[in-house]
Structure formats: C-alpha cells, structure tokens
Amino acid sequence: MASPANEGMRQAWDGLEGANWSELAEGFERASTEHRIVLLRAAALAPGEDVLDLGCGSGALTLEAGAAVAPGRVVGIDLSSAMLANGRARAVGAGRSNVSFVHADAQVYAFEPASFDVVVSNAGAMFFDDQNAAFTNLRTALKPGGRIVLLVWQVLENNEWLTELRRALAIGRDLPTPPVGTPGPFGLADPDHTRDLLARTGYGSIRIEDTRPPMRVGHDVESAYAFLSRIGNTRGLLDDLGADDRIAALNNLRSVLAEHATPQGVVLGTASWLVTATH
Ligand SMILES: C[S@@+](CC[C@H](N)C(=O)[O-])C[C@H]1O[C@@H](n2cnc3c(N)ncnc32)[C@H](O)[C@@H]1O
C-alpha cells in the first residue's frame, strides 16, 4: 500500500511537536507578532473576502484575518489536533463566528474548488513531501484571480534566532546544517526553487521579497529562557548531551539571551521570504 502523504509530518505535528507548540502557544505567538504584521500587510485583506490559513497552528493569524475580513470567513487548516483545539477555544472566546478550523493535510484535502480569495500562511507551507501536489491543490481552492501570501524561512545562516540558539547549545560539537528543499523549516528556503514551483503549479505574478522581522522571544531574559529552553529545536540539540553538558548548554543559552536584551525585551534577528502570487 502506498504510504499516506506527509506521514512523518503528521506523526510529529499531531504528536509531540504539536503538543509542544500547543503548550508554548503564547511564546510562539509573541515571537511571530512582527511576522504576522508583515504577512497581513502584504495580504491586504478586505471585508467580505474568504481566507484559508495554511498550517494555522494555534490560530493567531487565523483570528487576526477573521477580524480583517468579517463578514467573510476564515478557515484554518492544520495537522495538529492539539493546536487546533487552542484555535477553536480562542475563536469561541473571542466570539469570532466567521472563523473555523479543519484537521487535515492541505496537500490532499478536498477543498471546495474556487472557494477562497486568499491563502495565507505563516511558516506553514514548507513541510509538504510533494510540493507540486500541495501547491496545485491549494491553487484549486483559490478563486481565479485569488492570491497566495506566504512567509517561509530563509536558510539557517540568515536566521540569528537559530544561529544564536545553536551557538549557545553546541558545547564544542560541530552541529549538522539542516537540509534546504526537503520537508521541514527550510523546505522553501531557496527562492529560485519556490519561483519555479509556483510557476509550474499554475500561479502568476510571483514575487519573492527578503523580509527580516525581529523576533521578540521574551519581555526579559528569564521569560525568553523559559520559552526557548523548552522549544523542540532546543530539545533536539540537548538530546545527545550528558547531564553536565546539558546544564552547561542551558547556562550558555541564558548568557546568549542576555546579550540580546533590549528595553523592548529579548530580540533576535530573523530572515524570511515573503512570497506572493496569484491564481
Ligand atoms: C511552524 S508551525 C507554524 C504554525 C502557525 N502558522 C504559527 O505561525 O504559529 C507549522 C504548522 O504547519 C502545520 N502543517 C505542516 N504540514 C501541514 C500540512 N501538510 N497540512 C496542514 N498543516 C500542516 C503544522 O501542523 C504546524 O502547525
């Protein structure tokens, strides 16, 4: 039997990774505040438009889009039941009845054809094992003339929040660089590849812009440490260390975060591609 699409990602996001993101939802939401501002400005959502939030996670962007398009509707789609539960609870709490959530894989989900004006995604479009199938499927969900607006990570080296995390936690190890172009955070890190992908899957007016919103990881060093010491990237980097090295690595993390403390909180640099295109 053929393996189902994105099975590894489904296991991670509907398992430990999603549970971790769900627990730390507040930290992730604060850290991506400036990213959502960039994305929503580019999307220029108008009242009455219908929006799909791809890889919506705990629904921060979904709810903001819901406020922008009401009475239009926003659907968040995600693989993680834990994060979707957050999103649903927040939509109910905020009385956002034009927002709903679907637990499904956007690569294969049978969207109603031509049912959305806009697809938005903050860091949710890089995980597909068949990018051609996924972007074709998303295009069929868009109305003719509809637009897609994505933020995707640039390569690791351009993302200070990751290079600093790795500097703190390396403890003398030569850490492997994660691959570009395979399903994962850097799946769309090569802009030439993304441009070709969108062109061959039927999109036009493709623009890819360098954007570098700052990431505020905490209001002070302790809150930044409480967040970053618990994220999946940190867990992964601590995994094969002995007890003493773990303690040393976490102490390093606190010191590195102190180097980035500002009156506005602990702020680290990021680099993304802002990808826009039309159907
Ligand atoms: C890095 S998180 C970003 C979450 C959210 N957009 C945010 O900004 O906090 C990536 C999200 O994409 C979702 N995702 C990954 N592959 C997906 C797929 N094939 N279909 C739907 N969601 C997917 C994951 O479950 C996860 O919630």
Short mmCIF file of C-alpha atoms and ligand atoms in Angstrom, two decimals:
data_model
loop_
_atom_site.label_atom_id
_atom_site.label_comp_id
_atom_site.label_asym_id
_atom_site.label_seq_id
_atom_site.Cartn_x
_atom_site.Cartn_y
_atom_site.Cartn_z
CA MET A 1 0.00 0.00 0.00
CA ALA A 2 1.33 3.49 -0.84
CA SER A 3 2.26 5.44 2.28
CA PRO A 4 -0.13 8.28 3.08
CA ALA A 5 1.04 11.81 2.26
CA ASN A 6 3.21 13.55 4.84
CA GLU A 7 3.03 10.65 7.29
CA GLY A 8 6.21 11.67 9.14
CA MET A 9 4.99 15.26 9.49
CA ARG A 10 1.56 14.08 10.61
CA GLN A 11 3.14 11.97 13.34
CA ALA A 12 5.29 14.88 14.51
CA TRP A 13 2.72 17.67 14.31
CA ASP A 14 -0.16 15.57 15.56
CA GLY A 15 2.18 14.19 18.24
CA LEU A 16 4.99 15.59 20.38
CA GLU A 17 5.90 18.58 18.19
CA GLY A 18 2.30 19.79 18.02
CA ALA A 19 1.81 19.23 21.76
CA ASN A 20 4.94 21.29 22.46
CA TRP A 21 3.76 24.12 20.16
CA SER A 22 0.35 23.99 21.79
CA GLU A 23 1.79 24.28 25.32
CA LEU A 24 4.04 27.15 24.28
CA ALA A 25 1.42 28.85 22.10
CA GLU A 26 1.73 32.17 23.90
CA GLY A 27 5.51 32.29 23.38
CA PHE A 28 5.26 31.35 19.70
CA GLU A 29 2.53 33.93 19.18
CA ARG A 30 4.61 36.68 20.78
CA ALA A 31 7.70 35.61 18.81
CA SER A 32 5.86 35.81 15.48
CA THR A 33 4.00 39.08 16.10
CA GLU A 34 6.08 41.06 13.60
CA HIS A 35 5.82 38.25 11.04
CA ARG A 36 2.03 38.39 11.15
CA ILE A 37 2.14 42.17 10.68
CA VAL A 38 4.29 41.76 7.54
CA LEU A 39 2.05 39.00 6.24
CA LEU A 40 -1.26 40.78 6.86
CA ARG A 41 0.05 44.00 5.33
CA ALA A 42 1.02 42.09 2.16
CA ALA A 43 -2.27 40.18 2.09
CA ALA A 44 -4.29 43.44 2.24
CA LEU A 45 -7.40 41.52 3.32
CA ALA A 46 -10.71 43.25 2.70
CA PRO A 47 -14.08 42.80 4.43
CA GLY A 48 -16.06 40.04 2.74
CA GLU A 49 -13.06 38.07 1.48
CA ASP A 50 -12.79 34.35 2.26
CA VAL A 51 -9.40 33.21 3.51
CA LEU A 52 -7.58 29.92 4.07
CA ASP A 53 -4.83 29.93 6.74
CA LEU A 54 -2.48 27.10 5.78
CA GLY A 55 -0.75 25.40 8.72
CA CYS A 56 -2.65 27.71 11.06
CA GLY A 57 -1.30 26.18 14.29
CA SER A 58 -2.95 27.70 17.36
CA GLY A 59 -4.82 30.22 15.23
CA ALA A 60 -3.20 33.60 15.99
CA LEU A 61 -3.12 34.64 12.32
CA THR A 62 -6.47 32.94 11.67
CA LEU A 63 -8.19 35.13 14.25
CA GLU A 64 -6.48 38.31 13.07
CA ALA A 65 -7.53 37.50 9.49
CA GLY A 66 -11.06 36.81 10.79
CA ALA A 67 -11.22 40.31 12.25
CA ALA A 68 -9.98 41.81 8.97
CA VAL A 69 -12.41 40.05 6.60
CA ALA A 70 -15.65 39.80 8.64
CA PRO A 71 -18.28 39.04 7.45
CA GLY A 72 -16.03 36.98 5.15
CA ARG A 73 -14.92 33.67 6.63
CA VAL A 74 -11.52 32.26 7.53
CA VAL A 75 -10.71 28.56 7.63
CA GLY A 76 -7.56 27.39 9.42
CA ILE A 77 -6.19 24.04 8.30
CA ASP A 78 -3.58 22.11 10.26
CA LEU A 79 -2.25 18.61 11.03
CA SER A 80 -2.13 19.21 14.80
CA SER A 81 -5.26 18.45 16.81
CA ALA A 82 -3.69 19.99 19.93
CA MET A 83 -3.01 23.33 18.25
CA LEU A 84 -6.41 23.33 16.52
CA ALA A 85 -8.06 22.85 19.93
CA ASN A 86 -6.31 26.08 21.03
CA GLY A 87 -7.53 27.87 17.92
CA ARG A 88 -11.11 26.70 18.36
CA ALA A 89 -11.17 27.72 22.03
CA ARG A 90 -9.74 31.13 21.17
CA ALA A 91 -12.27 31.69 18.37
CA VAL A 92 -15.13 30.86 20.73
CA GLY A 93 -13.64 33.08 23.47
CA ALA A 94 -13.31 35.97 21.05
CA GLY A 95 -16.79 35.44 19.59
CA ARG A 96 -15.25 35.03 16.12
CA SER A 97 -18.04 33.04 14.49
CA ASN A 98 -16.62 33.61 10.97
CA VAL A 99 -13.53 31.52 11.83
CA SER A 100 -13.43 27.72 11.69
CA PHE A 101 -10.76 25.02 11.72
CA VAL A 102 -10.15 21.82 9.76
CA HIS A 103 -7.93 18.97 10.92
CA ALA A 104 -6.47 17.80 7.64
CA ASP A 105 -3.45 17.69 5.35
CA ALA A 106 -3.59 20.65 2.96
CA GLN A 107 -1.64 18.69 0.34
CA VAL A 108 -4.51 16.29 -0.27
CA TYR A 109 -7.60 17.81 1.41
CA ALA A 110 -10.57 18.04 -0.97
CA PHE A 111 -11.14 21.81 -0.79
CA GLU A 112 -14.26 23.12 -2.42
CA PRO A 113 -12.89 24.36 -5.77
CA ALA A 114 -12.52 28.12 -6.19
CA SER A 115 -13.78 28.81 -2.67
CA PHE A 116 -11.13 31.22 -1.27
CA ASP A 117 -9.99 34.71 -2.24
CA VAL A 118 -6.71 34.39 -0.37
CA VAL A 119 -4.44 31.68 1.05
CA VAL A 120 -2.17 32.97 3.83
CA SER A 121 0.45 31.08 5.78
CA ASN A 122 2.98 31.97 8.42
CA ALA A 123 5.67 29.27 8.36
CA GLY A 124 3.18 26.54 7.46
CA ALA A 125 3.96 25.90 3.77
CA MET A 126 7.39 24.24 3.94
CA PHE A 127 6.52 20.77 5.19
CA PHE A 128 4.96 19.06 2.14
CA ASP A 129 6.52 15.84 0.81
CA ASP A 130 5.03 16.55 -2.62
CA GLN A 131 5.23 20.29 -3.16
CA ASN A 132 3.81 20.07 -6.69
CA ALA A 133 0.71 18.24 -5.46
CA ALA A 134 0.29 20.58 -2.50
CA PHE A 135 0.57 23.85 -4.39
CA THR A 136 -1.66 22.53 -7.18
CA ASN A 137 -4.24 21.53 -4.59
CA LEU A 138 -4.06 24.96 -2.93
CA ARG A 139 -4.46 26.67 -6.30
CA THR A 140 -7.68 24.74 -7.00
CA ALA A 141 -9.03 26.08 -3.69
CA LEU A 142 -8.41 29.66 -4.89
CA LYS A 143 -10.87 31.63 -6.97
CA PRO A 144 -9.47 32.78 -10.33
CA GLY A 145 -7.56 35.97 -9.55
CA GLY A 146 -7.18 34.88 -5.93
CA ARG A 147 -3.84 35.34 -4.17
CA ILE A 148 -1.43 33.36 -2.04
CA VAL A 149 0.71 35.13 0.57
CA LEU A 150 3.30 33.11 2.45
CA LEU A 151 6.12 33.68 4.88
CA VAL A 152 8.77 30.96 4.69
CA TRP A 153 12.17 30.78 6.41
CA GLN A 154 15.35 31.72 4.60
CA VAL A 155 18.39 29.49 5.15
CA LEU A 156 19.51 28.83 8.71
CA GLU A 157 22.61 31.07 8.48
CA ASN A 158 20.41 34.15 7.90
CA ASN A 159 18.30 33.44 10.98
CA GLU A 160 20.03 34.79 14.05
CA TRP A 161 17.40 33.28 16.36
CA LEU A 162 18.61 29.84 15.22
CA THR A 163 22.32 30.52 14.85
CA GLU A 164 22.40 32.00 18.36
CA LEU A 165 20.45 29.05 19.77
CA ARG A 166 22.93 26.67 18.16
CA ARG A 167 25.94 28.73 19.29
CA ALA A 168 24.65 28.52 22.86
CA LEU A 169 23.89 24.81 22.79
CA ALA A 170 26.73 23.43 20.63
CA ILE A 171 29.14 22.77 23.55
CA GLY A 172 32.04 22.08 21.22
CA ARG A 173 30.01 19.97 18.77
CA ASP A 174 30.03 20.61 15.04
CA LEU A 175 26.26 20.69 14.51
CA PRO A 176 24.91 19.44 11.17
CA THR A 177 23.21 22.04 8.98
CA PRO A 178 19.59 21.11 8.27
CA PRO A 179 18.86 20.47 4.58
CA VAL A 180 17.28 23.04 2.24
CA GLY A 181 14.47 21.91 -0.05
CA THR A 182 13.32 18.83 1.85
CA PRO A 183 10.15 18.83 4.00
CA GLY A 184 10.91 20.92 7.09
CA PRO A 185 11.53 24.52 8.12
CA PHE A 186 13.83 25.16 5.14
CA GLY A 187 11.67 23.42 2.53
CA LEU A 188 11.17 26.70 0.63
CA ALA A 189 14.37 28.46 1.64
CA ASP A 190 15.68 28.63 -1.94
CA PRO A 191 13.74 31.43 -3.68
CA ASP A 192 14.60 30.21 -7.21
CA HIS A 193 13.14 26.83 -6.35
CA THR A 194 9.99 28.46 -4.91
CA ARG A 195 9.55 30.64 -8.00
CA ASP A 196 9.80 27.57 -10.29
CA LEU A 197 7.45 25.59 -8.06
CA LEU A 198 4.76 28.28 -8.17
CA ALA A 199 5.17 28.83 -11.91
CA ARG A 200 4.86 25.13 -12.77
CA THR A 201 1.84 24.69 -10.50
CA GLY A 202 -0.08 27.44 -12.28
CA TYR A 203 0.50 30.67 -10.33
CA GLY A 204 1.29 34.07 -11.87
CA SER A 205 2.57 37.49 -10.72
CA ILE A 206 5.09 35.71 -8.49
CA ARG A 207 7.07 37.97 -6.14
CA ILE A 208 9.58 36.86 -3.54
CA GLU A 209 10.86 39.53 -1.17
CA ASP A 210 13.52 39.46 1.52
CA THR A 211 11.91 40.35 4.86
CA ARG A 212 13.58 40.40 8.27
CA PRO A 213 11.07 41.00 11.05
CA PRO A 214 12.59 40.98 14.54
CA MET A 215 11.59 38.17 16.90
CA ARG A 216 10.82 39.14 20.48
CA VAL A 217 11.34 35.91 22.38
CA GLY A 218 10.57 37.29 25.85
CA HIS A 219 9.97 40.50 27.75
CA ASP A 220 13.13 39.80 29.76
CA VAL A 221 15.92 37.21 29.87
CA GLU A 222 14.05 34.87 32.23
CA SER A 223 10.87 34.76 30.14
CA ALA A 224 12.94 34.34 26.95
CA TYR A 225 14.82 31.49 28.61
CA ALA A 226 11.59 29.89 29.87
CA PHE A 227 10.32 29.85 26.27
CA LEU A 228 13.42 28.97 24.23
CA SER A 229 14.73 26.34 26.65
CA ARG A 230 11.52 24.35 26.07
CA ILE A 231 11.07 24.54 22.28
CA GLY A 232 11.61 21.47 20.09
CA ASN A 233 14.81 22.83 18.49
CA THR A 234 16.40 23.09 21.94
CA ARG A 235 15.20 19.63 22.97
CA GLY A 236 16.73 18.21 19.79
CA LEU A 237 20.06 19.93 20.41
CA LEU A 238 20.23 18.73 24.04
CA ASP A 239 19.21 15.14 23.27
CA ASP A 240 22.62 13.51 22.97
CA LEU A 241 24.36 15.54 25.69
CA GLY A 242 25.26 14.14 29.10
CA ALA A 243 23.83 15.75 32.25
CA ASP A 244 26.76 18.13 32.88
CA ASP A 245 26.89 19.32 29.27
CA ARG A 246 23.15 19.92 29.32
CA ILE A 247 23.50 22.18 32.31
CA ALA A 248 26.41 23.99 30.66
CA ALA A 249 24.44 24.36 27.41
CA LEU A 250 21.41 25.79 29.18
CA ASN A 251 23.62 28.20 31.14
CA ASN A 252 25.12 29.30 27.82
CA LEU A 253 21.62 29.86 26.47
CA ARG A 254 20.80 32.20 29.35
CA SER A 255 24.05 34.15 28.75
CA VAL A 256 23.46 34.39 24.99
CA LEU A 257 19.92 35.67 25.56
CA ALA A 258 21.28 38.31 27.97
CA GLU A 259 23.45 39.59 25.08
CA HIS A 260 20.24 40.30 23.16
CA ALA A 261 18.29 42.00 25.96
CA THR A 262 16.92 45.41 24.94
CA PRO A 263 14.45 47.82 26.58
CA GLN A 264 11.83 46.18 24.29
CA GLY A 265 12.65 42.68 25.55
CA VAL A 266 14.95 39.96 24.23
CA VAL A 267 15.04 40.42 20.47
CA LEU A 268 16.67 38.15 17.88
CA GLY A 269 17.00 38.58 14.13
CA THR A 270 15.08 36.51 11.61
CA ALA A 271 15.03 36.24 7.81
CA SER A 272 12.08 35.06 5.75
CA TRP A 273 10.89 35.19 2.17
CA LEU A 274 7.60 36.94 1.66
CA VAL A 275 6.10 35.01 -1.24
CA THR A 276 3.09 36.39 -3.10
CA ALA A 277 1.42 35.07 -6.24
CA THR A 278 -1.98 34.92 -7.91
CA HIS A 279 -4.13 32.23 -9.46
C1 LIG B 1 5.98 26.14 12.17
S1 LIG B 1 4.30 25.76 12.53
C2 LIG B 1 3.52 27.36 12.26
C3 LIG B 1 2.16 27.45 12.91
C4 LIG B 1 1.45 28.79 12.78
N1 LIG B 1 1.23 29.17 11.39
C5 LIG B 1 2.18 29.88 13.52
O1 LIG B 1 2.62 30.84 12.92
O2 LIG B 1 2.31 29.75 14.76
C6 LIG B 1 3.85 24.85 11.09
C7 LIG B 1 2.44 24.36 11.08
O3 LIG B 1 2.14 23.80 9.80
C8 LIG B 1 1.33 22.66 10.00
N2 LIG B 1 1.46 21.78 8.82
C9 LIG B 1 2.58 21.17 8.38
N3 LIG B 1 2.31 20.42 7.30
C10 LIG B 1 0.98 20.56 7.05
C11 LIG B 1 0.10 20.01 6.08
N4 LIG B 1 0.54 19.16 5.14
N5 LIG B 1 -1.22 20.37 6.12
C12 LIG B 1 -1.67 21.21 7.09
N6 LIG B 1 -0.87 21.75 8.04
C13 LIG B 1 0.43 21.43 8.03
C14 LIG B 1 1.86 22.05 11.28
O4 LIG B 1 0.95 21.17 11.88
C15 LIG B 1 2.16 23.30 12.11
O5 LIG B 1 1.09 23.68 12.91
#
